[in-house]
Short mmCIF file of C-alpha atoms in Angstrom, two decimals:
data_model
loop_
_atom_site.label_atom_id
_atom_site.label_comp_id
_atom_site.label_asym_id
_atom_site.label_seq_id
_atom_site.Cartn_x
_atom_site.Cartn_y
_atom_site.Cartn_z
CA MET A 1 -32.53 74.17 90.60
CA SER A 2 -34.33 72.36 87.81
CA GLN A 3 -37.19 70.03 88.64
CA LYS A 4 -35.58 66.66 89.12
CA ILE A 5 -37.04 63.60 90.70
CA ILE A 6 -35.03 62.46 93.69
CA LEU A 7 -34.20 58.89 92.89
CA PRO A 8 -34.74 56.42 95.68
CA SER A 9 -31.84 54.20 94.72
CA THR A 10 -28.20 55.05 94.29
CA SER A 11 -27.34 51.69 92.81
CA ASP A 12 -28.29 52.30 89.18
CA ASP A 13 -25.22 53.58 87.39
CA GLY A 14 -26.81 53.92 83.97
CA ILE A 15 -28.94 56.95 84.64
CA TYR A 16 -26.25 59.61 84.45
CA THR A 17 -23.24 60.22 82.32
CA PRO A 18 -19.93 59.53 84.04
CA SER A 19 -18.39 62.84 82.95
CA ASP A 20 -20.67 64.92 85.15
CA GLY A 21 -19.77 66.05 88.63
CA TYR A 22 -21.55 65.36 91.90
CA GLU A 23 -25.33 65.59 91.72
CA TYR A 24 -26.91 65.69 95.15
CA THR A 25 -30.29 64.42 93.99
CA ILE A 26 -28.62 61.22 92.81
CA GLY A 27 -26.08 60.62 95.51
CA PRO A 28 -22.53 59.35 95.43
CA LYS A 29 -21.13 58.24 92.13
CA GLN A 30 -19.10 55.09 91.97
CA SER A 31 -15.67 55.36 90.41
CA LEU A 32 -15.33 53.07 87.42
CA PRO A 33 -12.11 51.35 86.38
CA ASN A 34 -12.14 52.72 82.83
CA GLU A 35 -12.10 56.31 84.05
CA ALA A 36 -9.22 55.67 86.41
CA ASN A 37 -6.58 56.96 84.03
CA ALA A 38 -8.63 59.77 82.58
CA THR A 39 -6.98 63.16 82.74
CA PRO A 40 -8.64 65.54 85.18
CA THR A 41 -11.01 68.10 83.75
CA PRO A 42 -9.00 71.27 83.10
CA SER A 43 -9.95 74.14 85.37
CA ARG A 44 -8.20 77.35 86.33
CA ILE A 45 -9.81 77.43 89.76
CA TYR A 46 -8.38 74.07 90.78
CA SER A 47 -4.97 74.32 89.13
CA ASP A 48 -3.92 77.74 90.40
CA SER A 49 -1.88 77.79 93.57
CA LEU A 50 -3.34 79.13 96.79
CA MET A 51 0.07 80.42 97.80
CA HIS A 52 0.22 84.06 98.75
CA ARG A 53 1.76 86.34 96.19
CA LYS A 54 2.40 89.88 97.21
CA GLN A 55 -0.26 91.77 95.33
CA GLU A 56 -1.35 95.12 96.62
CA VAL A 57 -4.31 97.08 95.36
CA SER A 58 -3.84 100.81 95.14
CA LEU A 59 -5.74 102.63 97.86
CA SER A 60 -7.31 105.13 95.46
CA ALA A 61 -8.72 102.34 93.28
CA MET A 62 -10.06 100.55 96.33
CA ALA A 63 -11.53 103.78 97.71
CA PHE A 64 -13.24 104.39 94.37
CA LEU A 65 -14.75 100.90 94.35
CA PHE A 66 -15.77 101.21 97.98
CA GLN A 67 -17.39 104.56 97.29
CA GLU A 68 -19.46 102.99 94.49
CA MET A 69 -20.48 100.13 96.81
CA ILE A 70 -21.60 102.60 99.43
CA ALA A 71 -23.53 104.65 96.87
CA THR A 72 -25.31 101.58 95.48
CA ILE A 73 -26.31 100.29 98.89
CA HIS A 74 -27.31 103.77 100.02
CA ARG A 75 -29.69 104.14 97.09
CA ALA A 76 -31.25 100.75 97.73
CA SER A 77 -31.73 100.90 101.49
CA SER A 78 -34.55 102.53 103.38
CA SER A 79 -33.01 103.15 106.78
CA ALA A 80 -29.60 103.47 108.41
CA GLN A 81 -29.99 100.02 109.92
CA ASP A 82 -30.93 98.53 106.57
CA PHE A 83 -27.84 100.14 105.09
CA GLU A 84 -25.59 98.69 107.78
CA THR A 85 -27.08 95.21 107.40
CA ARG A 86 -26.53 95.22 103.65
CA LEU A 87 -22.96 96.46 103.92
CA ASN A 88 -22.35 93.85 106.60
CA GLY A 89 -23.57 91.20 104.15
CA TYR A 90 -21.01 92.35 101.57
CA GLY A 91 -18.19 91.74 104.01
CA TYR A 92 -19.60 88.53 105.47
CA GLY A 93 -18.79 86.40 102.42
CA ILE A 94 -15.20 87.61 102.49
CA GLY A 95 -14.85 86.63 106.14
CA THR A 96 -16.12 83.10 105.60
CA ARG A 97 -13.53 82.61 102.86
CA LEU A 98 -10.67 84.15 104.81
CA VAL A 99 -11.06 81.74 107.71
CA GLU A 100 -10.21 78.80 105.44
CA LEU A 101 -7.67 80.54 103.24
CA LEU A 102 -5.55 82.25 105.90
CA ASN A 103 -5.42 79.19 108.14
CA LEU A 104 -4.37 76.98 105.25
CA ARG A 105 -1.67 79.42 104.20
CA ASN A 106 -0.42 79.62 107.76
CA SER A 107 0.01 75.84 107.76
CA VAL A 108 2.58 75.99 104.99
CA PRO A 109 6.11 75.70 106.40
CA PRO A 110 7.92 79.07 106.13
CA ASN A 111 10.85 77.76 104.08
CA TYR A 112 8.50 76.70 101.28
CA SER A 113 7.57 80.20 100.14
CA LYS A 114 10.92 81.04 98.51
CA SER A 115 11.00 78.14 96.09
CA SER A 116 7.34 78.52 95.30
CA THR A 117 7.53 82.20 94.40
CA SER A 118 10.25 81.59 91.86
CA ASN A 119 8.22 78.67 90.63
CA PHE A 120 5.15 80.75 90.38
CA LEU A 121 6.87 83.53 88.50
CA SER A 122 8.19 81.17 85.84
CA ASN A 123 4.78 79.56 85.67
CA SER A 124 2.88 82.79 85.19
CA SER A 125 5.33 84.09 82.60
CA SER A 126 4.93 80.94 80.53
CA ALA A 127 1.16 81.26 80.78
CA SER A 128 1.23 84.87 79.65
CA ILE A 129 3.35 83.91 76.65
CA ASN A 130 0.79 81.26 75.78
CA GLU A 131 -2.02 83.72 76.09
CA SER A 132 -0.33 86.23 73.82
CA HIS A 133 0.06 83.45 71.27
CA GLY A 134 -3.61 82.69 71.61
CA SER A 135 -4.69 86.27 71.04
CA SER A 136 -2.61 86.53 67.87
CA GLY A 137 -3.41 83.06 66.55
CA THR A 138 -6.37 80.74 66.67
CA GLY A 139 -7.00 80.71 70.39
CA THR A 140 -5.45 77.33 71.08
CA GLY A 141 -2.87 79.01 73.30
CA THR A 142 -5.21 79.39 76.23
CA ILE A 143 -6.10 75.72 76.12
CA SER A 144 -2.47 74.65 76.21
CA SER A 145 -1.81 76.98 79.13
CA ALA A 146 -4.65 75.31 81.00
CA SER A 147 -3.15 71.88 80.40
CA ASP A 148 0.20 73.25 81.57
CA HIS A 149 -1.42 74.13 84.84
CA THR A 150 -2.89 70.68 85.36
CA HIS A 151 0.48 69.25 84.56
CA TYR A 152 2.01 71.30 87.34
CA HIS A 153 -0.69 70.16 89.67
CA GLU A 154 0.05 66.53 88.99
CA ASN A 155 3.70 67.12 89.66
CA GLY A 156 2.69 68.44 93.04
CA THR A 157 4.13 71.90 92.45
CA GLU A 158 0.80 73.66 92.69
CA SER A 159 -0.53 71.61 95.57
CA LEU A 160 0.11 73.15 98.96
CA ALA A 161 -1.25 70.24 100.96
CA ALA A 162 1.60 68.04 99.77
CA VAL A 163 4.20 70.24 101.50
CA ILE A 164 2.23 70.65 104.72
CA ASN A 165 3.32 68.25 107.43
CA ASN A 166 0.98 69.44 110.12
CA MET A 167 -2.03 71.62 109.60
CA ARG A 168 -2.24 74.66 111.84
CA PRO A 169 -4.43 73.64 114.80
CA ARG A 170 -7.96 74.99 114.66
CA ASP A 171 -8.57 77.81 117.12
CA LEU A 172 -10.82 76.55 119.89
CA LYS A 173 -10.69 79.35 122.44
CA ILE A 174 -12.22 82.79 122.06
CA LEU A 175 -8.91 84.50 122.78
CA ASP A 176 -7.01 82.40 120.23
CA ILE A 177 -9.37 83.18 117.40
CA LEU A 178 -9.48 86.88 118.32
CA GLN A 179 -5.69 86.97 118.28
CA PHE A 180 -5.81 85.53 114.79
CA VAL A 181 -8.28 88.21 113.65
CA HIS A 182 -6.28 90.95 115.34
CA GLY A 183 -2.96 89.79 113.93
CA THR A 184 -3.07 87.63 110.82
CA MET A 185 -6.35 88.72 109.30
CA TRP A 186 -5.74 92.43 109.87
CA THR A 187 -2.27 92.14 108.38
CA TYR A 188 -3.65 90.35 105.33
CA LEU A 189 -6.36 92.96 104.77
CA PHE A 190 -4.73 96.23 105.82
CA GLY A 191 -1.00 95.56 105.98
CA HIS A 192 -0.66 95.93 109.75
CA ALA A 193 -2.04 94.32 112.89
CA SER A 194 -4.94 96.14 114.52
CA ASP A 195 -3.99 98.69 117.13
CA ASP A 196 -5.54 97.03 120.14
CA LEU A 197 -7.55 94.05 121.29
CA VAL A 198 -9.50 94.71 124.48
CA LYS A 199 -11.84 92.67 126.64
CA SER A 200 -14.80 94.53 128.04
CA SER A 201 -14.71 94.89 131.81
CA GLU A 202 -18.48 95.22 132.11
CA ARG A 203 -19.81 92.35 130.05
CA ASP A 204 -17.86 89.13 129.67
CA ASN A 205 -19.09 88.33 126.16
CA GLU A 206 -17.82 91.59 124.67
CA TYR A 207 -14.47 92.12 123.06
CA MET A 208 -13.17 95.11 121.14
CA ILE A 209 -10.77 95.45 118.24
CA VAL A 210 -9.42 98.98 117.88
CA ASP A 211 -8.21 100.58 114.68
CA ASN A 212 -6.74 104.09 114.96
CA LEU A 213 -7.16 104.89 111.27
CA PRO A 214 -9.51 102.57 109.38
CA MET A 215 -8.03 101.95 105.95
CA LEU A 216 -11.24 101.90 103.92
CA THR A 217 -13.20 104.67 105.56
CA GLN A 218 -10.43 107.17 106.20
CA PHE A 219 -11.82 109.51 103.54
CA ILE A 220 -15.35 109.38 104.89
CA PRO A 221 -15.67 112.04 107.59
CA ALA A 222 -18.51 111.46 110.05
CA GLY A 223 -20.38 108.44 111.37
CA ARG A 224 -19.20 104.87 111.43
CA SER A 225 -21.91 103.32 109.25
CA CYS A 226 -19.48 102.62 106.44
CA ASP A 227 -17.28 100.57 108.77
CA TYR A 228 -19.92 97.87 108.78
CA PHE A 229 -18.12 96.36 105.80
CA THR A 230 -15.20 95.47 108.08
CA CYS A 231 -17.70 94.39 110.74
CA GLY A 232 -19.14 91.96 108.20
CA ILE A 233 -15.70 90.52 107.49
CA ILE A 234 -15.05 89.97 111.20
CA GLN A 235 -18.51 88.50 111.74
CA GLY A 236 -18.24 86.17 108.75
CA PHE A 237 -14.86 85.00 109.96
CA LEU A 238 -15.99 84.29 113.52
CA ASP A 239 -19.37 82.83 112.53
CA SER A 240 -17.89 80.32 110.17
CA ALA A 241 -15.25 79.32 112.71
CA GLU A 242 -18.30 78.55 114.90
CA PHE A 243 -18.01 81.50 117.23
CA PRO A 244 -21.35 83.13 116.38
CA CYS A 245 -21.44 86.80 117.30
CA ARG A 246 -22.68 90.27 116.43
CA VAL A 247 -20.24 92.99 115.45
CA SER A 248 -20.83 96.74 115.45
CA ALA A 249 -18.62 99.78 114.82
CA HIS A 250 -18.31 102.74 117.14
CA SER A 251 -16.45 106.00 116.87
CA MET A 252 -14.17 106.64 119.83
CA PRO A 253 -11.81 109.56 119.17
CA GLN A 254 -8.75 109.78 121.37
CA GLY A 255 -6.44 112.80 121.28
CA GLU A 256 -5.38 113.43 117.70
CA LEU A 257 -6.85 110.18 116.42
CA ASP A 258 -10.31 111.46 115.54
CA GLN A 259 -10.99 108.53 113.17
CA ARG A 260 -10.30 105.94 115.86
CA THR A 261 -12.85 103.16 115.50
CA VAL A 262 -13.79 100.37 117.87
CA TYR A 263 -15.25 97.16 116.50
CA LEU A 264 -17.40 95.73 119.26
CA ILE A 265 -17.78 91.94 119.13
CA GLN A 266 -20.62 90.43 121.15
CA PHE A 267 -20.44 86.65 121.27
CA ASP A 268 -23.55 84.54 121.68
CA ARG A 269 -24.07 83.17 125.18
CA HIS A 270 -23.45 79.57 124.22
CA VAL A 271 -19.96 80.40 122.94
CA LEU A 272 -19.00 81.45 126.48
CA GLU A 273 -20.70 78.44 127.98
CA ARG A 274 -18.77 76.15 125.66
CA ASP A 275 -15.54 77.94 126.46
CA ASN A 276 -16.16 77.53 130.19
CA LEU A 277 -17.18 73.92 129.84
CA ARG A 278 -14.21 72.88 127.77
CA PHE A 279 -11.40 75.03 129.10
CA GLY A 280 -12.53 75.98 132.60
CA PRO A 281 -13.41 79.45 133.85
CA MET B 1 -32.57 53.20 117.30
CA VAL B 2 -32.36 49.82 118.97
CA ASN B 3 -34.78 48.40 116.45
CA LEU B 4 -32.84 49.80 113.56
CA SER B 5 -29.54 48.33 114.62
CA SER B 6 -31.07 44.92 115.28
CA ASN B 7 -32.53 45.03 111.77
CA MET B 8 -29.12 45.78 110.40
CA LYS B 9 -27.69 42.87 112.28
CA LEU B 10 -30.31 40.74 110.60
CA ILE B 11 -29.28 41.92 107.17
CA PHE B 12 -25.69 41.13 107.90
CA ASP B 13 -26.57 37.66 109.10
CA VAL B 14 -28.51 36.94 105.95
CA GLU B 15 -25.66 38.16 103.81
CA THR B 16 -22.91 36.12 105.44
CA PRO B 17 -23.31 32.97 103.30
CA SER B 18 -22.50 34.88 100.11
CA TYR B 19 -19.02 35.59 101.49
CA LYS B 20 -18.52 31.99 102.43
CA GLN B 21 -19.30 30.80 98.91
CA GLY B 22 -16.24 32.36 97.35
CA LYS B 23 -13.22 31.46 99.38
CA ARG B 24 -10.80 32.66 96.72
CA PHE B 25 -12.59 35.97 96.75
CA ARG B 26 -12.14 36.38 100.48
CA ASN B 27 -8.49 35.46 100.37
CA THR B 28 -7.76 38.15 97.81
CA ILE B 29 -9.17 40.75 100.14
CA VAL B 30 -7.25 39.61 103.16
CA ARG B 31 -3.95 39.55 101.33
CA ASN B 32 -4.40 42.92 99.72
CA PRO B 33 -5.98 45.36 102.15
CA SER B 34 -5.84 48.19 99.61
CA VAL B 35 -8.84 46.98 97.60
CA MET B 36 -11.35 48.13 100.20
CA PRO B 37 -14.16 50.38 99.09
CA GLN B 38 -14.58 53.82 100.63
CA TYR B 39 -17.50 56.19 100.88
CA PHE B 40 -16.44 59.80 101.24
CA ALA B 41 -18.59 62.84 101.96
CA ILE B 42 -18.20 66.49 102.84
CA ILE B 43 -20.85 67.48 105.34
CA GLY B 44 -21.84 71.14 105.61
CA LYS B 45 -22.84 73.34 108.52
CA LYS B 46 -26.44 72.18 108.52
CA ASP B 47 -25.50 68.49 108.34
CA ASN B 48 -26.23 68.60 104.62
CA PRO B 49 -24.00 66.75 102.16
CA ILE B 50 -21.90 69.11 100.04
CA TYR B 51 -20.20 66.35 98.13
CA GLU B 52 -20.28 62.56 98.13
CA ALA B 53 -18.25 59.96 96.32
CA GLU B 54 -17.73 56.26 96.43
CA PHE B 55 -14.29 54.87 95.73
CA THR B 56 -14.03 51.26 94.69
CA SER B 57 -11.00 49.25 93.75
CA GLN B 58 -9.28 50.15 90.50
CA GLN B 59 -7.80 46.70 90.05
CA GLY B 60 -10.54 45.10 88.02
CA GLN B 61 -8.61 44.80 84.76
CA GLN B 62 -7.51 41.18 85.03
CA GLY B 63 -10.98 39.81 85.51
CA GLN B 64 -10.70 40.12 89.26
CA LEU B 65 -13.80 40.84 91.20
CA GLN B 66 -14.80 44.45 91.29
CA GLN B 67 -15.00 45.00 95.00
CA GLY B 68 -17.42 47.63 96.22
CA PHE B 69 -19.98 48.02 98.93
CA GLN B 70 -22.76 45.48 98.66
CA GLN B 71 -25.57 46.84 96.57
CA ASN B 72 -28.23 46.44 99.22
CA LEU B 73 -26.12 47.83 102.08
CA LYS B 74 -24.69 50.72 100.13
CA GLU B 75 -27.68 52.92 100.81
CA LEU B 76 -27.02 52.67 104.54
CA ASN B 77 -23.68 54.43 104.10
CA ALA B 78 -25.15 57.89 104.43
CA PHE B 79 -26.91 56.85 107.65
CA ILE B 80 -23.81 55.26 109.15
CA LEU B 81 -21.83 58.35 108.30
CA HIS B 82 -24.34 60.77 109.78
CA ALA B 83 -24.57 58.68 112.93
CA SER B 84 -20.91 59.42 113.60
CA LEU B 85 -21.37 63.19 113.35
CA ASP B 86 -22.22 63.52 117.05
CA ILE B 87 -18.84 62.07 117.96
CA VAL B 88 -17.14 64.35 115.45
CA GLU B 89 -18.84 67.40 116.93
CA ASP B 90 -17.72 66.42 120.41
CA LEU B 91 -14.13 65.93 119.28
CA GLN B 92 -14.25 69.21 117.40
CA TRP B 93 -13.90 71.14 120.67
CA GLN B 94 -11.37 68.97 122.42
CA VAL B 95 -7.90 70.38 122.82
CA SER B 96 -6.12 67.30 121.59
CA PRO B 97 -8.70 65.04 119.99
CA ASN B 98 -6.06 62.54 119.00
CA ALA B 99 -4.63 61.98 122.45
CA GLN B 100 -5.58 58.69 124.06
CA HIS B 101 -6.92 60.47 127.13
CA GLY B 102 -8.25 63.87 126.17
CA ARG B 103 -7.92 66.64 128.72
CA GLY B 104 -11.64 66.72 129.33
CA GLY B 105 -11.81 62.94 129.22
CA LEU B 106 -15.28 63.36 127.72
CA SER B 107 -15.03 60.69 125.10
CA GLY B 108 -12.46 58.05 125.81
CA GLY B 109 -9.91 57.19 123.20
CA PHE B 110 -10.86 53.55 122.98
CA LEU B 111 -12.23 53.78 119.48
CA ARG B 112 -9.45 55.89 118.13
CA SER B 113 -6.43 55.07 116.09
CA LYS B 114 -3.20 55.71 117.91
CA ASN B 115 -0.44 56.83 115.61
CA VAL B 116 -1.49 60.39 114.87
CA ASN B 117 0.40 63.54 115.70
CA ASN B 118 -1.18 65.13 118.73
CA THR B 119 -0.97 68.83 117.94
CA ASP B 120 -2.99 68.40 114.77
CA ASN B 121 -6.68 68.84 115.48
CA CYS B 122 -7.95 68.93 111.90
CA TYR B 123 -7.52 65.24 111.23
CA LEU B 124 -9.43 63.36 113.90
CA GLY B 125 -8.42 59.85 112.92
CA LYS B 126 -10.80 56.96 113.40
CA VAL B 127 -13.85 58.23 115.21
CA ASP B 128 -16.36 55.42 115.00
CA HIS B 129 -17.00 51.95 113.68
CA PHE B 130 -20.02 50.03 112.54
CA TYR B 131 -19.96 46.25 111.99
CA GLY B 132 -16.41 46.15 110.72
CA LEU B 133 -16.65 49.43 108.83
CA ALA B 134 -14.32 52.13 110.13
CA ILE B 135 -15.17 55.83 110.01
CA THR B 136 -12.53 58.55 109.90
CA ALA B 137 -13.12 62.30 110.05
CA TYR B 138 -11.45 65.63 109.37
CA ILE B 139 -12.69 69.13 110.18
CA THR B 140 -11.75 72.20 108.16
CA TYR B 141 -11.20 75.62 109.74
CA GLY B 142 -14.63 76.72 108.57
CA GLY B 143 -16.31 73.75 110.26
CA MET B 144 -16.89 71.57 107.21
CA LYS B 145 -16.72 67.91 108.10
CA LEU B 146 -14.91 65.55 105.79
CA VAL B 147 -15.98 62.04 106.71
CA MET B 148 -15.19 58.67 105.18
CA ILE B 149 -16.38 55.11 105.67
CA HIS B 150 -13.72 52.51 105.05
CA GLY B 151 -15.07 49.14 104.04
CA GLY B 152 -13.27 46.13 105.39
CA PRO B 153 -12.98 42.39 105.02
CA PRO B 154 -16.24 40.75 106.08
CA ASN B 155 -14.85 39.13 109.18
CA GLY B 156 -11.92 41.25 110.19
CA ASN B 157 -10.96 44.66 111.48
CA THR B 158 -10.42 47.40 108.98
CA GLN B 159 -6.89 48.69 109.08
CA ILE B 160 -6.42 52.37 108.37
CA ASP B 161 -3.16 53.85 107.21
CA ASP B 162 -3.44 57.17 109.07
CA ASN B 163 -0.71 58.94 107.15
CA MET B 164 -2.21 58.20 103.76
CA VAL B 165 -5.73 59.04 104.87
CA LYS B 166 -4.54 62.27 106.46
CA SER B 167 -2.74 63.30 103.28
CA PHE B 168 -5.87 62.55 101.31
CA TYR B 169 -7.97 64.73 103.59
CA GLN B 170 -5.47 67.59 103.44
CA GLU B 171 -5.45 67.54 99.65
CA VAL B 172 -9.25 67.51 99.51
CA HIS B 173 -9.29 70.35 102.04
CA GLU B 174 -7.11 72.37 99.70
CA LEU B 175 -9.44 71.61 96.78
CA TYR B 176 -12.36 72.72 98.94
CA VAL B 177 -10.62 76.02 99.73
CA LYS B 178 -10.03 76.51 96.02
CA THR B 179 -13.75 75.94 95.43
CA LEU B 180 -14.46 78.53 98.09
CA MET B 181 -12.26 81.06 96.31
CA ASN B 182 -14.75 80.99 93.44
CA PRO B 183 -16.89 84.07 94.12
CA PHE B 184 -19.92 82.38 92.57
CA TYR B 185 -19.80 79.50 95.02
CA LYS B 186 -21.83 79.99 98.19
CA VAL B 187 -20.81 78.31 101.42
CA ASN B 188 -22.85 75.18 102.22
CA GLU B 189 -23.99 74.58 98.64
CA PRO B 190 -23.33 71.25 96.90
CA ILE B 191 -20.23 71.19 94.70
CA PRO B 192 -21.39 69.93 91.30
CA SER B 193 -18.15 70.75 89.49
CA PRO B 194 -16.80 67.87 87.35
CA ALA B 195 -13.32 69.35 87.79
CA PHE B 196 -13.57 68.98 91.56
CA ASP B 197 -14.98 65.48 91.20
CA SER B 198 -12.23 64.26 88.88
CA ARG B 199 -9.52 65.67 91.15
CA VAL B 200 -10.95 64.07 94.27
CA ARG B 201 -11.07 60.74 92.46
CA ALA B 202 -7.49 61.13 91.30
CA LEU B 203 -6.47 61.81 94.92
CA ALA B 204 -8.38 58.77 96.13
CA LYS B 205 -6.54 56.66 93.62
CA LYS B 206 -3.21 58.15 94.68
CA TYR B 207 -3.61 57.89 98.43
CA LEU B 208 -6.23 55.25 99.17
CA ASN B 209 -5.95 52.54 96.53
CA ARG B 210 -2.28 52.86 95.67
#
């Protein structure tokens, strides 16, 4: 962050240009009447739809990428614990994003998806045509495709919130949020729900998610260190939903399933206290 | 805290005559409740502002008065808004925060607006008020708090159209999720993007000022 003086007053409008975004050292910007009809700044991030399109990554490509991640972290870390912490950090950011994304997608009424996929297909095909124009010509094609996207947004086609009547309720109980991880999140990541969700009988803050054949680490023979990537995803998800916890991976072979992995989730004490206080024992 | 609020009372008392001077001005506001100013902020996990904006009336073309928050009270907005965060955090863990009598009965529904769907616990409705200003809140799944102060007529109650405000929050929530999809954006950092800013303002114009 550049060295900027924090201005004591938010009332002086003349000190910044109105085209800039939010600047936290200055404070809220007042909307001015002459910019009311200005077209929104074009941006791919904000005009693309959040709707789920079926896109699967090939397992071999993912395994190759994962292998490179492991190698990089392995070179950089000094101990096994250091390695696990770093790999956990890689997954953590994914988890924090999934909690918002998957919940929002689950709020969309089920009958919406059909119309939107056809819509999306036509949209993407037109964009690709534009882009091919741009590559052959002067490059104006990409700009026009961007304005196409904003146009769709203004029509409400790309905005999911407009079709949502009721947002999916936030998960407040430990069991509810674990069900979501076990079902929805696992299906989004690995194509199937996890194989089991167990509550520890010894300690009441421990829960376990069981995967018989972990998707990412199935080609890595011994030790469960590499599963800390998935641990990070789970931890990021639960932490940002305000269920702070620690997650670890343990090998627990059963019969023929010698890759069977248990993700042990240990919630912080105050999560249980809150659960008891709000919803009774 | 007691001292602070009594000081604020003092400021309000001093300011009252300026309203009384322009009777025409006051009448315009009462007839058209949509020209109220709003202060909107996204508050992060550490009670830090991620984004702030102030929406004033867009109807200033015909020489009408440009109605906003008063210059000298405007800087209190952030304080008023943060003062309501305790209530928001209590409601965050209630099963049906919009019901008139919550199951826990921990914070009574006397401040709250009534006509909200009960199963929805993202939009919390009106959570607090401060000298005629109403405060509404919304919580995202990742615990970000979207909070807004609705300015009102100087001597009346601020009316909130829950459906419009809820739609506004949902749209901003979607924009926030889109921001989050950017791999270079870190959770809890301010959102300086002009694209985000212009879209939020367009939404405010669509849903709040009509």
